mmCIF file of C-alpha atoms and ligand atoms in Angstrom:
data_model
loop_
_atom_site.group_PDB
_atom_site.id
_atom_site.type_symbol
_atom_site.label_atom_id
_atom_site.label_comp_id
_atom_site.label_asym_id
_atom_site.label_seq_id
_atom_site.Cartn_x
_atom_site.Cartn_y
_atom_site.Cartn_z
ATOM 1 C CA MET A 1 -25.285 51.189 32.799
ATOM 2 C CA LYS A 2 -26.411 47.598 32.383
ATOM 3 C CA ILE A 3 -24.868 45.176 29.915
ATOM 4 C CA TYR A 4 -27.075 42.729 28.037
ATOM 5 C CA GLU A 5 -26.112 39.778 25.871
ATOM 6 C CA ILE A 6 -28.816 39.132 23.270
ATOM 7 C CA ILE A 7 -27.872 35.884 21.609
ATOM 8 C CA PHE A 8 -29.065 33.275 19.154
ATOM 9 C CA SER A 9 -26.728 30.331 19.615
ATOM 10 C CA PRO A 10 -28.207 26.929 18.804
ATOM 11 C CA THR A 11 -24.941 25.012 19.260
ATOM 12 C CA GLY A 12 -22.947 27.337 21.525
ATOM 13 C CA GLY A 13 -20.302 28.845 19.216
ATOM 14 C CA THR A 14 -21.970 32.250 19.080
ATOM 15 C CA LYS A 15 -22.401 32.230 22.851
ATOM 16 C CA LYS A 16 -18.701 31.476 23.382
ATOM 17 C CA VAL A 17 -17.807 34.543 21.323
ATOM 18 C CA ALA A 18 -20.446 36.757 22.993
ATOM 19 C CA ASP A 19 -19.244 35.694 26.464
ATOM 20 C CA ILE A 20 -15.645 36.658 25.682
ATOM 21 C CA ILE A 21 -16.768 40.061 24.436
ATOM 22 C CA SER A 22 -19.169 40.788 27.285
ATOM 23 C CA ALA A 23 -16.577 39.781 29.891
ATOM 24 C CA GLY A 24 -14.206 42.323 28.344
ATOM 25 C CA VAL A 25 -16.765 45.109 28.016
ATOM 26 C CA GLY A 26 -17.958 44.880 31.635
ATOM 27 C CA ALA A 27 -18.781 42.318 34.276
ATOM 28 C CA ASP A 28 -22.175 40.719 34.942
ATOM 29 C CA SER A 29 -24.202 40.834 31.788
ATOM 30 C CA ILE A 30 -27.856 39.825 31.620
ATOM 31 C CA CYS A 31 -28.613 37.245 28.927
ATOM 32 C CA ILE A 32 -31.603 37.279 26.568
ATOM 33 C CA ASP A 33 -31.870 34.014 24.651
ATOM 34 C CA LEU A 34 -33.275 34.464 21.143
ATOM 35 C CA THR A 35 -33.619 30.678 20.742
ATOM 36 C CA ASP A 36 -36.291 30.576 23.448
ATOM 37 C CA LYS A 37 -39.514 30.171 21.467
ATOM 38 C CA ASP A 38 -41.657 30.614 24.604
ATOM 39 C CA PHE A 39 -40.184 33.969 25.644
ATOM 40 C CA ASP A 40 -42.176 37.180 25.199
ATOM 41 C CA PHE A 41 -39.647 39.307 23.323
ATOM 42 C CA ALA A 42 -42.161 42.152 22.956
ATOM 43 C CA SER A 43 -41.933 42.675 26.723
ATOM 44 C CA VAL A 44 -38.244 43.654 26.492
ATOM 45 C CA ALA A 45 -37.436 47.373 26.513
ATOM 46 C CA PHE A 46 -33.939 48.790 26.959
ATOM 47 C CA GLY A 47 -32.843 52.250 28.129
ATOM 48 C CA GLU A 48 -30.500 54.782 26.565
ATOM 49 C CA GLU A 49 -27.789 54.063 29.160
ATOM 50 C CA ASP A 50 -27.757 50.317 28.454
ATOM 51 C CA VAL A 51 -25.111 48.591 26.372
ATOM 52 C CA CYS A 52 -26.161 45.485 24.450
ATOM 53 C CA ILE A 53 -24.135 42.826 22.711
ATOM 54 C CA ALA A 54 -26.297 41.240 19.994
ATOM 55 C CA ALA A 55 -24.674 38.075 18.662
ATOM 56 C CA LEU A 56 -26.036 35.924 15.833
ATOM 57 C CA PRO A 57 -24.566 33.241 13.588
ATOM 58 C CA SER A 58 -24.391 33.644 9.820
ATOM 59 C CA TYR A 59 -26.634 31.222 7.941
ATOM 60 C CA GLY A 60 -25.965 31.322 4.205
ATOM 61 C CA GLY A 61 -24.565 34.821 4.569
ATOM 62 C CA ARG A 62 -27.732 36.127 6.272
ATOM 63 C CA ILE A 63 -29.024 36.367 9.819
ATOM 64 C CA PRO A 64 -31.271 33.454 10.882
ATOM 65 C CA ARG A 65 -34.710 34.819 9.961
ATOM 66 C CA ILE A 66 -36.380 33.851 13.247
ATOM 67 C CA ALA A 67 -33.667 35.659 15.215
ATOM 68 C CA GLY A 68 -34.321 38.830 13.208
ATOM 69 C CA GLU A 69 -38.066 38.562 13.822
ATOM 70 C CA ARG A 70 -37.508 38.192 17.571
ATOM 71 C CA LEU A 71 -35.008 41.081 17.674
ATOM 72 C CA LYS A 72 -37.514 43.361 15.950
ATOM 73 C CA GLN A 73 -40.110 42.700 18.670
ATOM 74 C CA MET A 74 -37.854 44.292 21.319
ATOM 75 C CA LYS A 75 -37.650 48.030 21.988
ATOM 76 C CA GLY A 76 -34.082 49.267 21.639
ATOM 77 C CA ASN A 77 -34.932 52.791 22.916
ATOM 78 C CA ARG A 78 -31.568 54.087 21.680
ATOM 79 C CA ALA A 79 -29.516 51.635 23.748
ATOM 80 C CA ARG A 80 -26.023 51.269 22.300
ATOM 81 C CA VAL A 81 -25.447 47.918 20.673
ATOM 82 C CA ILE A 82 -22.341 46.033 19.625
ATOM 83 C CA SER A 83 -23.420 43.680 16.864
ATOM 84 C CA VAL A 84 -21.552 40.394 16.620
ATOM 85 C CA THR A 85 -21.678 38.149 13.569
ATOM 86 C CA VAL A 86 -20.287 34.663 14.095
ATOM 87 C CA TYR A 87 -19.484 32.450 11.106
ATOM 88 C CA GLY A 88 -17.878 29.143 10.290
ATOM 89 C CA ASN A 89 -14.836 30.359 8.318
ATOM 90 C CA ARG A 90 -16.532 30.430 4.896
ATOM 91 C CA ALA A 91 -17.898 34.005 4.693
ATOM 92 C CA TYR A 92 -20.489 36.209 6.376
ATOM 93 C CA ASP A 93 -21.574 37.978 3.153
ATOM 94 C CA ASP A 94 -24.496 40.285 4.109
ATOM 95 C CA THR A 95 -24.979 39.094 7.708
ATOM 96 C CA MET A 96 -23.289 42.056 9.419
ATOM 97 C CA LEU A 97 -25.204 44.617 7.388
ATOM 98 C CA GLU A 98 -28.547 42.848 7.849
ATOM 99 C CA LEU A 99 -27.966 42.492 11.602
ATOM 100 C CA GLN A 100 -27.120 46.167 11.904
ATOM 101 C CA ASP A 101 -30.198 47.141 9.848
ATOM 102 C CA VAL A 102 -32.502 44.988 12.001
ATOM 103 C CA LEU A 103 -31.053 46.441 15.206
ATOM 104 C CA SER A 104 -31.556 49.998 13.912
ATOM 105 C CA GLU A 105 -35.125 49.136 12.961
ATOM 106 C CA ALA A 106 -35.713 47.883 16.509
ATOM 107 C CA GLY A 107 -34.548 51.248 17.890
ATOM 108 C CA PHE A 108 -31.004 50.375 18.964
ATOM 109 C CA CYS A 109 -27.958 52.551 18.161
ATOM 110 C CA PRO A 110 -25.293 50.359 16.546
ATOM 111 C CA VAL A 111 -21.904 51.685 17.677
ATOM 112 C CA ALA A 112 -19.512 48.811 16.988
ATOM 113 C CA ALA A 113 -19.575 45.597 15.010
ATOM 114 C CA ILE A 114 -17.509 42.449 15.291
ATOM 115 C CA ALA A 115 -17.183 39.518 12.916
ATOM 116 C CA ALA A 116 -15.802 36.420 14.615
ATOM 117 C CA VAL A 117 -15.129 32.844 13.609
ATOM 118 C CA ALA A 118 -16.432 29.771 15.444
ATOM 119 C CA GLU A 119 -16.433 26.087 14.561
ATOM 120 C CA HIS A 120 -18.831 25.334 11.706
ATOM 121 C CA SER A 121 -21.879 23.779 13.324
ATOM 122 C CA ILE A 122 -22.647 21.477 10.364
ATOM 123 C CA MET A 123 -19.182 20.799 8.919
ATOM 124 C CA HIS A 124 -17.130 20.630 12.091
ATOM 125 C CA GLN A 125 -13.827 20.282 10.240
ATOM 126 C CA PHE A 126 -14.052 23.965 9.323
ATOM 127 C CA ALA A 127 -12.801 26.316 12.038
ATOM 128 C CA ALA A 128 -12.547 23.288 14.367
ATOM 129 C CA GLY A 129 -11.987 24.335 17.969
ATOM 130 C CA ARG A 130 -12.512 28.045 17.302
ATOM 131 C CA PRO A 131 -12.737 30.389 19.090
ATOM 132 C CA ASP A 132 -9.266 29.207 20.183
ATOM 133 C CA ALA A 133 -6.612 30.869 22.346
ATOM 134 C CA GLU A 134 -5.609 33.250 19.540
ATOM 135 C CA ASP A 135 -9.253 34.258 18.965
ATOM 136 C CA ARG A 136 -9.857 34.736 22.686
ATOM 137 C CA LYS A 137 -6.920 37.096 22.940
ATOM 138 C CA GLU A 138 -8.002 39.055 19.880
ATOM 139 C CA LEU A 139 -11.681 39.273 20.895
ATOM 140 C CA ALA A 140 -10.752 40.287 24.458
ATOM 141 C CA GLY A 141 -8.589 43.022 22.910
ATOM 142 C CA PHE A 142 -11.560 44.255 20.818
ATOM 143 C CA ALA A 143 -13.744 44.270 23.928
ATOM 144 C CA ASP A 144 -11.147 46.182 25.900
ATOM 145 C CA ARG A 145 -10.926 48.856 23.190
ATOM 146 C CA ILE A 146 -14.737 49.134 23.184
ATOM 147 C CA ARG A 147 -14.861 49.396 26.991
ATOM 148 C CA ARG A 148 -12.269 52.172 27.049
ATOM 149 C CA GLU A 149 -14.058 54.045 24.266
ATOM 150 C CA ILE A 150 -17.397 53.811 26.138
ATOM 151 C CA GLN A 151 -15.743 55.055 29.349
ATOM 152 C CA ALA A 152 -14.291 58.004 27.443
ATOM 153 C CA GLY A 153 -17.787 58.932 26.246
ATOM 154 C CA GLY A 154 -17.129 57.857 22.656
ATOM 155 C CA LEU A 155 -18.841 55.305 20.427
ATOM 156 C CA ARG A 156 -21.781 57.289 19.121
ATOM 157 C CA ASN A 157 -21.587 56.646 15.376
ATOM 158 C CA VAL A 158 -22.967 53.829 13.234
ATOM 159 C CA PRO A 159 -20.049 51.791 11.864
ATOM 160 C CA ALA A 160 -19.727 51.110 8.133
ATOM 161 C CA VAL A 161 -19.865 47.337 7.814
ATOM 162 C CA PRO A 162 -19.419 45.113 4.752
ATOM 163 C CA GLY A 163 -22.469 43.798 2.896
ATOM 164 C CA ASN A 164 -24.933 44.635 0.152
ATOM 165 C CA ARG A 165 -28.615 45.507 -0.145
ATOM 166 C CA PRO A 166 -30.700 43.763 -1.295
ATOM 167 C CA TYR A 167 -29.230 40.983 0.811
ATOM 168 C CA ARG A 168 -28.282 37.723 -0.855
ATOM 169 C CA THR A 169 -30.995 35.091 -1.158
ATOM 170 C CA TYR A 170 -30.877 32.216 1.311
ATOM 171 C CA GLY A 171 -33.127 29.235 0.820
ATOM 172 C CA GLY A 172 -31.876 27.040 3.681
ATOM 173 C CA VAL A 173 -29.746 23.918 3.528
ATOM 174 C CA PRO A 174 -31.102 20.718 1.973
ATOM 175 C CA MET A 175 -30.450 18.428 4.970
ATOM 176 C CA LYS A 176 -32.724 18.072 7.989
ATOM 177 C CA PRO A 177 -31.854 16.248 11.232
ATOM 178 C CA ARG A 178 -33.590 12.927 11.688
ATOM 179 C CA SER A 179 -34.116 10.628 14.613
ATOM 180 C CA GLY A 180 -32.475 7.207 14.973
ATOM 181 C CA ARG A 181 -33.800 4.174 16.812
ATOM 182 C CA SER A 182 -32.528 5.002 20.297
ATOM 183 C CA CYS A 183 -34.996 7.837 20.978
ATOM 184 C CA THR A 184 -36.296 7.582 24.566
ATOM 185 C CA LYS A 185 -38.906 10.325 23.992
ATOM 186 C CA CYS A 186 -37.257 12.479 26.655
ATOM 187 C CA LYS A 187 -38.406 15.506 24.604
ATOM 188 C CA VAL A 188 -35.277 17.573 25.266
ATOM 189 C CA CYS A 189 -34.980 18.214 21.519
ATOM 190 C CA ALA A 190 -38.599 19.367 21.281
ATOM 191 C CA ALA A 191 -38.180 21.723 24.241
ATOM 192 C CA LYS A 192 -34.921 23.201 22.958
ATOM 193 C CA CYS A 193 -35.737 23.519 19.230
ATOM 194 C CA PRO A 194 -35.748 27.291 18.559
ATOM 195 C CA VAL A 195 -38.527 27.078 15.973
ATOM 196 C CA GLY A 196 -40.843 24.372 17.321
ATOM 197 C CA ALA A 197 -40.030 21.964 14.497
ATOM 198 C CA ILE A 198 -40.111 18.880 16.752
ATOM 199 C CA PRO A 199 -43.549 17.990 18.166
ATOM 200 C CA ALA A 200 -43.381 17.120 21.898
ATOM 201 C CA ASP A 201 -45.846 14.274 21.407
ATOM 202 C CA MET A 202 -43.827 12.873 18.469
ATOM 203 C CA PRO A 203 -40.169 13.772 19.102
ATOM 204 C CA MET A 204 -38.957 11.252 16.508
ATOM 205 C CA SER A 205 -40.323 13.413 13.706
ATOM 206 C CA THR A 206 -39.172 16.762 12.331
ATOM 207 C CA ASP A 207 -41.315 19.359 10.598
ATOM 208 C CA HIS A 208 -39.139 20.015 7.543
ATOM 209 C CA ASP A 209 -40.915 23.269 6.711
ATOM 210 C CA ARG A 210 -40.129 24.763 10.108
ATOM 211 C CA CYS A 211 -36.666 23.250 10.640
ATOM 212 C CA ILE A 212 -33.800 25.693 9.999
ATOM 213 C CA THR A 213 -31.070 23.004 10.323
ATOM 214 C CA CYS A 214 -29.516 24.877 13.243
ATOM 215 C CA MET A 215 -28.249 21.556 14.685
ATOM 216 C CA ARG A 216 -29.547 22.324 18.194
ATOM 217 C CA CYS A 217 -31.465 19.022 18.451
ATOM 218 C CA ILE A 218 -28.357 17.024 17.545
ATOM 219 C CA LYS A 219 -26.286 18.919 20.098
ATOM 220 C CA VAL A 220 -28.754 18.501 22.997
ATOM 221 C CA CYS A 221 -29.915 14.902 22.465
ATOM 222 C CA PRO A 222 -28.721 12.932 25.537
ATOM 223 C CA GLN A 223 -28.808 9.679 23.497
ATOM 224 C CA LYS A 224 -26.866 11.091 20.501
ATOM 225 C CA ASN A 225 -29.838 9.783 18.557
ATOM 226 C CA ARG A 226 -30.324 12.622 16.074
ATOM 227 C CA SER A 227 -28.153 13.201 13.002
ATOM 228 C CA VAL A 228 -28.024 14.652 9.508
ATOM 229 C CA SER A 229 -27.104 12.696 6.398
ATOM 230 C CA LYS A 230 -23.326 12.080 6.412
ATOM 231 C CA VAL A 231 -23.406 11.893 2.620
ATOM 232 C CA LEU A 232 -24.976 15.346 2.277
ATOM 233 C CA VAL A 233 -22.587 16.844 4.846
ATOM 234 C CA ALA A 234 -19.593 15.354 2.989
ATOM 235 C CA ALA A 235 -20.889 16.707 -0.327
ATOM 236 C CA GLY A 236 -21.411 20.158 1.225
ATOM 237 C CA ALA A 237 -17.929 20.091 2.750
ATOM 238 C CA GLN A 238 -16.407 19.215 -0.619
ATOM 239 C CA LYS A 239 -18.133 22.257 -2.133
ATOM 240 C CA LEU A 240 -16.964 24.615 0.621
ATOM 241 C CA LYS A 241 -13.439 23.216 0.989
ATOM 242 C CA LYS A 242 -11.695 25.910 -1.024
ATOM 243 C CA ALA A 243 -13.653 28.819 0.498
ATOM 244 C CA CYS A 244 -12.927 27.569 4.032
ATOM 245 C CA LYS A 245 -9.245 26.713 3.506
ATOM 246 C CA ASP A 246 -7.545 29.788 4.953
ATOM 247 C CA ARG A 247 -7.956 30.871 8.535
ATOM 248 C CA LYS A 248 -10.257 33.912 8.511
ATOM 249 C CA LYS A 249 -9.563 36.777 10.902
ATOM 250 C CA ASN A 250 -11.843 38.316 13.500
ATOM 251 C CA GLU A 251 -12.679 41.912 12.631
ATOM 252 C CA LEU A 252 -13.732 45.016 14.545
ATOM 253 C CA PHE A 253 -15.571 47.978 13.009
ATOM 254 C CA TRP A 254 -16.633 51.211 14.626
ATOM 255 C CA GLY A 255 -17.823 54.603 13.448
HETATM 256 C C1 LIG B 1 -27.820 26.476 8.474
HETATM 257 C C2 LIG B 1 -26.427 26.971 8.631
HETATM 258 C C3 LIG B 1 -25.878 27.805 7.673
HETATM 259 C C4 LIG B 1 -24.569 28.290 7.825
HETATM 260 N N1 LIG B 1 -24.060 29.142 6.881
HETATM 261 C C5 LIG B 1 -22.796 29.622 7.027
HETATM 262 C C6 LIG B 1 -22.240 30.546 6.078
HETATM 263 O O1 LIG B 1 -22.898 30.967 5.128
HETATM 264 N N2 LIG B 1 -20.963 30.946 6.243
HETATM 265 C C7 LIG B 1 -20.178 30.497 7.270
HETATM 266 O O2 LIG B 1 -19.005 30.854 7.328
HETATM 267 N N3 LIG B 1 -20.695 29.666 8.231
HETATM 268 C C8 LIG B 1 -21.976 29.233 8.130
HETATM 269 N N4 LIG B 1 -22.511 28.405 9.093
HETATM 270 C C9 LIG B 1 -21.712 28.126 10.299
HETATM 271 C C10 LIG B 1 -22.198 28.953 11.496
HETATM 272 O O3 LIG B 1 -22.328 30.313 11.164
HETATM 273 C C11 LIG B 1 -21.220 28.830 12.664
HETATM 274 O O4 LIG B 1 -20.885 27.487 12.885
HETATM 275 C C12 LIG B 1 -21.779 29.414 13.958
HETATM 276 O O5 LIG B 1 -20.765 29.411 14.922
HETATM 277 C C13 LIG B 1 -22.961 28.619 14.493
HETATM 278 O O6 LIG B 1 -23.430 29.234 15.658
HETATM 279 P P1 LIG B 1 -23.819 28.427 16.988
HETATM 280 O O7 LIG B 1 -22.641 27.536 17.336
HETATM 281 O O8 LIG B 1 -24.028 29.500 17.969
HETATM 282 O O9 LIG B 1 -25.030 27.626 16.664
HETATM 283 C C14 LIG B 1 -23.792 27.905 8.952
HETATM 284 C C15 LIG B 1 -24.354 27.050 9.906
HETATM 285 C C16 LIG B 1 -25.662 26.591 9.760
HETATM 286 C C17 LIG B 1 -26.250 25.712 10.826
#
């Protein structure tokens, strides 16, 4: 049995959660990075004995569309998959259901699902510092229960997860990262952008139609040169304040 982490984590929160879970399920996982726009996802085929951990962030209560497209190119071949939805303490709405549907369509067998909270990658005041010690303990506990269930030959049913079909509409967020004056044209942002929205020959510009506001370019810029409008972020935070107020719990579902 091999363990794979299949992750889309532009700013690292989803990866932190996936790493905690994979460490608890079994040592030495192999990582497949869904943000890598140059990778040939169609060349990936799993086997029935494999266990995968597929972890995606919630964007507007949906999975990031590009991550879903890349997942669907892979061949699940009935490998068991633990789907992990990571969100910034507002809500995940239809993300868990959509992720599970996409994984089934790609030929995986969803056997467990986890919703976990990580620091909001646009409005960092929400879920700041999460996953924290309490989350780590809880997520490690989920992983341990999953590991024991797998060892006992269980986990064969599709879990019932929250969400509705048709999924809610998501039209993106109105702010796009822009470049400041200290760009050195190192092109790290262009190389690391999951959707190719930053041209390598013009890294100071952003293709607004392609950009999914994942915040990767801001996170990786060595000069701290890229940013989004503080005014728009503050306005968004004001709108979400009430919904994000209470600490949301991590959740585990299985069939
Ligand atoms: C474009 C965008 C939309 C988001 N929408 C939601 C949302 O609807 N609900 C929520 O709770 N968090 C939302 N978040 C927060 C992310 O789900 C959360 O910060 C996640 O940990 C980001 O993953 P990453 O750190 O792996 O990039 C959103 C973040 C971004 C960038």
